[in-house]
PDB file of C-alpha atoms in Angstrom:
ATOM      1  CA  UNK A   3     118.613 112.083  96.662  1.00 48.00           C
ATOM      2  CA  UNK A   4     117.969 108.812  97.153  1.00 49.00           C
ATOM      3  CA  UNK A   5     118.011 107.032 100.636  1.00 50.00           C
ATOM      4  CA  UNK A   6     120.246 104.594  99.210  1.00 47.00           C
ATOM      5  CA  UNK A   7     123.395 105.473  98.928  1.00 48.00           C
ATOM      6  CA  UNK A   8     126.318 103.705 100.047  1.00 50.00           C
ATOM      7  CA  UNK A   9     127.782 101.663  97.087  1.00 53.00           C
ATOM      8  CA  UNK A  10     125.754  97.662  96.003  1.00 52.00           C
ATOM      9  CA  UNK A  11     127.359  94.819  96.341  1.00 53.00           C
ATOM     10  CA  UNK A  12     126.222  94.603  92.459  1.00 54.00           C
ATOM     11  CA  UNK A  13     128.584  97.024  92.076  1.00 55.00           C
ATOM     12  CA  UNK A  14     131.442  95.168  90.053  1.00 57.00           C
ATOM     13  CA  UNK A  15     128.317  93.157  87.729  1.00 64.00           C
ATOM     14  CA  UNK A  16     127.865  94.140  83.680  1.00 69.00           C
ATOM     15  CA  UNK A  17     124.625  95.987  83.695  1.00 75.00           C
ATOM     16  CA  UNK A  18     121.658  94.480  81.824  1.00 72.00           C
ATOM     17  CA  UNK A  19     120.061  95.589  78.754  1.00 74.00           C
ATOM     18  CA  UNK A  20     117.929  92.951  76.982  1.00 69.00           C
ATOM     19  CA  UNK A  21     114.094  92.812  76.153  1.00 68.00           C
ATOM     20  CA  UNK A  22     113.524  96.108  77.082  1.00 70.00           C
ATOM     21  CA  UNK A  23     114.163  95.690  80.446  1.00 72.00           C
ATOM     22  CA  UNK A  24     117.534  97.668  81.611  1.00 78.00           C
ATOM     23  CA  UNK A  25     119.510  97.184  85.613  1.00 76.00           C
ATOM     24  CA  UNK A  26     122.407  99.467  87.061  1.00 78.00           C
ATOM     25  CA  UNK A  27     123.232  97.476  89.826  1.00 72.00           C
ATOM     26  CA  UNK A  28     125.407 100.012  91.297  1.00 73.00           C
ATOM     27  CA  UNK A  29     122.334 102.326  91.576  1.00 74.00           C
ATOM     28  CA  UNK A  30     119.599  99.502  91.719  1.00 71.00           C
ATOM     29  CA  UNK A  31     117.882 102.540  88.174  1.00 75.00           C
ATOM     30  CA  UNK A  32     115.995 100.085  86.618  1.00 73.00           C
ATOM     31  CA  UNK A  33     113.212 100.034  84.023  1.00 74.00           C
ATOM     32  CA  UNK A  34     111.289  97.362  82.205  1.00 70.00           C
ATOM     33  CA  UNK A  35     109.108  98.617  78.758  1.00 67.00           C
ATOM     34  CA  UNK A  36     107.167  97.231  76.408  1.00 64.00           C
ATOM     35  CA  UNK A  37     108.348  99.459  73.254  1.00 68.00           C
ATOM     36  CA  UNK A  38     110.527  97.137  72.449  1.00 70.00           C
ATOM     37  CA  UNK A  39     109.386  94.162  70.579  1.00 70.00           C
ATOM     38  CA  UNK A  40     111.225  91.562  71.935  1.00 71.00           C
ATOM     39  CA  UNK A  41     110.593  92.676  75.396  1.00 73.00           C
ATOM     40  CA  UNK A  42     106.562  91.945  74.596  1.00 78.00           C
ATOM     41  CA  UNK A  43     107.518  88.417  73.076  1.00 82.00           C
ATOM     42  CA  UNK A  44     109.454  87.997  76.491  1.00 79.00           C
ATOM     43  CA  UNK A  45     107.107  89.139  78.150  1.00 79.00           C
ATOM     44  CA  UNK A  46     104.570  86.351  76.324  1.00 86.00           C
ATOM     45  CA  UNK A  47     106.266  84.283  76.129  1.00 88.00           C
ATOM     46  CA  UNK A  48     107.126  83.881  80.267  1.00 86.00           C
ATOM     47  CA  UNK A  49     103.237  83.974  80.533  1.00 88.00           C
ATOM     48  CA  UNK A  50     102.916  80.663  77.779  1.00 94.00           C
ATOM     49  CA  UNK A  51     106.114  79.332  79.404  1.00 93.00           C
ATOM     50  CA  UNK A  52     104.136  79.821  82.622  1.00 92.00           C
ATOM     51  CA  UNK A  53     100.311  78.727  81.909  1.00 94.00           C
ATOM     52  CA  UNK A  54     101.163  75.640  79.801  1.00 96.00           C
ATOM     53  CA  UNK A  55     103.756  74.525  82.526  1.00 94.00           C
ATOM     54  CA  UNK A  56     100.726  74.524  85.199  1.00 93.00           C
ATOM     55  CA  UNK A  57      98.402  72.909  82.541  1.00 95.00           C
ATOM     56  CA  UNK A  58     100.583  70.076  82.317  1.00 95.00           C
ATOM     57  CA  UNK A  59     101.100  70.277  86.178  1.00 92.00           C
ATOM     58  CA  UNK A  60      97.378  69.131  87.105  1.00 92.00           C
ATOM     59  CA  UNK A  61      97.012  66.734  84.003  1.00 93.00           C
ATOM     60  CA  UNK A  62     100.280  64.963  85.408  1.00 91.00           C
ATOM     61  CA  UNK A  63      99.087  64.393  89.350  1.00 89.00           C
ATOM     62  CA  UNK A  64      94.569  64.452  88.151  1.00 89.00           C
ATOM     63  CA  UNK A  65      95.818  61.008  85.773  1.00 91.00           C
ATOM     64  CA  UNK A  66      98.065  59.870  88.962  1.00 87.00           C
ATOM     65  CA  UNK A  67      95.069  58.620  90.767  1.00 82.00           C
ATOM     66  CA  UNK A  68      96.763  57.383  93.835  1.00 85.00           C
ATOM     67  CA  UNK A  69      99.552  61.198  93.552  1.00 84.00           C
ATOM     68  CA  UNK A  70      99.241  62.334  97.772  1.00 88.00           C
ATOM     69  CA  UNK A  71     101.233  65.282  97.581  1.00 87.00           C
ATOM     70  CA  UNK A  72     105.067  64.621  98.803  1.00 87.00           C
ATOM     71  CA  UNK A  73     106.498  65.037 102.616  1.00 90.00           C
ATOM     72  CA  UNK A  74     108.671  67.717 101.549  1.00 91.00           C
ATOM     73  CA  UNK A  75     105.997  69.736 100.559  1.00 90.00           C
ATOM     74  CA  UNK A  76     104.071  70.813 104.148  1.00 91.00           C
ATOM     75  CA  UNK A  77     107.158  72.143 105.257  1.00 93.00           C
ATOM     76  CA  UNK A  78     108.365  74.418 102.189  1.00 92.00           C
ATOM     77  CA  UNK A  79     105.330  75.512 101.475  1.00 91.00           C
ATOM     78  CA  UNK A  80     105.493  76.918 105.267  1.00 93.00           C
ATOM     79  CA  UNK A  81     108.434  77.738 104.469  1.00 93.00           C
ATOM     80  CA  UNK A  82     107.405  79.809 100.957  1.00 92.00           C
ATOM     81  CA  UNK A  83     104.867  81.296 102.408  1.00 91.00           C
ATOM     82  CA  UNK A  84     106.728  82.852 105.524  1.00 94.00           C
ATOM     83  CA  UNK A  85     109.060  83.895 103.638  1.00 93.00           C
ATOM     84  CA  UNK A  86     106.760  85.415 100.943  1.00 91.00           C
ATOM     85  CA  UNK A  87     105.032  87.566 104.198  1.00 93.00           C
ATOM     86  CA  UNK A  88     108.076  88.926 106.136  1.00 95.00           C
ATOM     87  CA  UNK A  89     109.156  90.146 102.525  1.00 93.00           C
ATOM     88  CA  UNK A  90     105.451  91.892 101.765  1.00 93.00           C
ATOM     89  CA  UNK A  91     105.857  93.552 104.876  1.00 96.00           C
ATOM     90  CA  UNK A  92     109.185  95.337 104.538  1.00 94.00           C
ATOM     91  CA  UNK A  93     108.014  95.950 100.904  1.00 93.00           C
ATOM     92  CA  UNK A  94     105.240  97.762 102.576  1.00 94.00           C
ATOM     93  CA  UNK A  95     107.599  99.692 105.398  1.00 95.00           C
ATOM     94  CA  UNK A  96     109.995 100.006 103.023  1.00 92.00           C
ATOM     95  CA  UNK A  97     107.495 102.317 100.404  1.00 90.00           C
ATOM     96  CA  UNK A  98     105.863 103.258 102.988  1.00 92.00           C
ATOM     97  CA  UNK A  99     108.240 105.057 104.293  1.00 92.00           C
ATOM     98  CA  UNK A 100     110.029 106.363 100.937  1.00 89.00           C
ATOM     99  CA  UNK A 101     106.603 108.196  99.549  1.00 88.00           C
ATOM    100  CA  UNK A 102     106.039 109.100 103.348  1.00 90.00           C
ATOM    101  CA  UNK A 103     109.239 111.113 103.025  1.00 89.00           C
ATOM    102  CA  UNK A 104     109.313 111.563  99.348  1.00 86.00           C
ATOM    103  CA  UNK A 105     106.164 113.995 100.271  1.00 87.00           C
ATOM    104  CA  UNK A 106     104.068 111.293  97.241  1.00 87.00           C
ATOM    105  CA  UNK A 107     101.471 111.978 100.235  1.00 88.00           C
ATOM    106  CA  UNK A 108     100.801 115.348 100.738  1.00 90.00           C
ATOM    107  CA  UNK A 109      98.579 115.547  98.288  1.00 90.00           C
ATOM    108  CA  UNK A 110      96.342 113.160  95.729  1.00 90.00           C
ATOM    109  CA  UNK A 111      98.326 115.084  92.797  1.00 89.00           C
ATOM    110  CA  UNK A 112     101.279 114.102  94.183  1.00 86.00           C
ATOM    111  CA  UNK A 113      99.934 111.056  95.390  1.00 85.00           C
ATOM    112  CA  UNK A 114      98.882 110.037  92.163  1.00 85.00           C
ATOM    113  CA  UNK A 115     100.620 112.285  89.196  1.00 85.00           C
ATOM    114  CA  UNK A 116     104.431 112.957  90.678  1.00 82.00           C
ATOM    115  CA  UNK A 117     106.494 109.972  89.985  1.00 79.00           C
ATOM    116  CA  UNK A 118     110.081 108.514  91.996  1.00 78.00           C
ATOM    117  CA  UNK A 119     112.761 108.161  90.605  1.00 77.00           C
ATOM    118  CA  UNK A 120     113.884 104.310  89.442  1.00 78.00           C
ATOM    119  CA  UNK A 121     116.784 104.470  91.486  1.00 80.00           C
ATOM    120  CA  UNK A 122     118.830 103.326  94.758  1.00 81.00           C
ATOM    121  CA  UNK A 123     116.409 102.198  97.521  1.00 84.00           C
ATOM    122  CA  UNK A 124     113.376 103.220  95.817  1.00 84.00           C
ATOM    123  CA  UNK A 125     114.311 100.748  92.296  1.00 82.00           C
ATOM    124  CA  UNK A 126     115.422  98.199  94.707  1.00 84.00           C
ATOM    125  CA  UNK A 127     112.414  97.481  96.622  1.00 87.00           C
ATOM    126  CA  UNK A 128     110.955  98.353  92.838  1.00 84.00           C
ATOM    127  CA  UNK A 129     113.046  95.764  91.077  1.00 83.00           C
ATOM    128  CA  UNK A 130     112.099  93.288  94.599  1.00 87.00           C
ATOM    129  CA  UNK A 131     108.636  93.463  94.074  1.00 88.00           C
ATOM    130  CA  UNK A 132     109.244  92.041  90.330  1.00 83.00           C
ATOM    131  CA  UNK A 133     111.100  90.057  91.750  1.00 84.00           C
ATOM    132  CA  UNK A 134     108.523  88.726  94.501  1.00 88.00           C
ATOM    133  CA  UNK A 135     105.798  88.342  91.388  1.00 85.00           C
ATOM    134  CA  UNK A 136     107.922  85.441  90.058  1.00 83.00           C
ATOM    135  CA  UNK A 137     108.327  84.165  93.125  1.00 85.00           C
ATOM    136  CA  UNK A 138     104.595  84.195  93.217  1.00 87.00           C
ATOM    137  CA  UNK A 139     103.796  81.864  90.915  1.00 87.00           C
ATOM    138  CA  UNK A 140     105.332  79.225  93.224  1.00 87.00           C
ATOM    139  CA  UNK A 141     102.148  79.316  94.750  1.00 86.00           C
ATOM    140  CA  UNK A 142     100.272  77.817  91.329  1.00 88.00           C
ATOM    141  CA  UNK A 143     102.756  75.121  91.726  1.00 88.00           C
ATOM    142  CA  UNK A 144     102.279  74.232  95.043  1.00 89.00           C
ATOM    143  CA  UNK A 145      98.598  74.966  95.556  1.00 87.00           C
ATOM    144  CA  UNK A 146      98.054  72.256  92.146  1.00 87.00           C
ATOM    145  CA  UNK A 147     100.594  69.673  93.923  1.00 84.00           C
TER     146      UNK A 147
END
């Protein structure tokens, strides 16, 4: 039984189904597979965009001999790092609680082979984890600047 049983504030949002990504906002049930060829191209496109944009930023910074980081960058960096640390800790704490309650720590078999349904609070935290991986890409831009 899902740990997040109250109605989602996203209940009225339309479900998303594109590029191998399926999301039911009302139950936080989602999956993202590479079975659909468009999903593979979407993921590849995201990675290429990221790599090219970082390289362009590196070239721009290196070509500007008098470049100094903008003043607003340091406070943004601090807020970014603190926010990411807090979100990461919360994800760790909630996931640890969920896998404990689900009995995933009972044995090596349960820990490594049994799947917890990607729905409810577990699905929500997994979705936040996915978003945080994209959020962490901002670190690279900050480091280049």
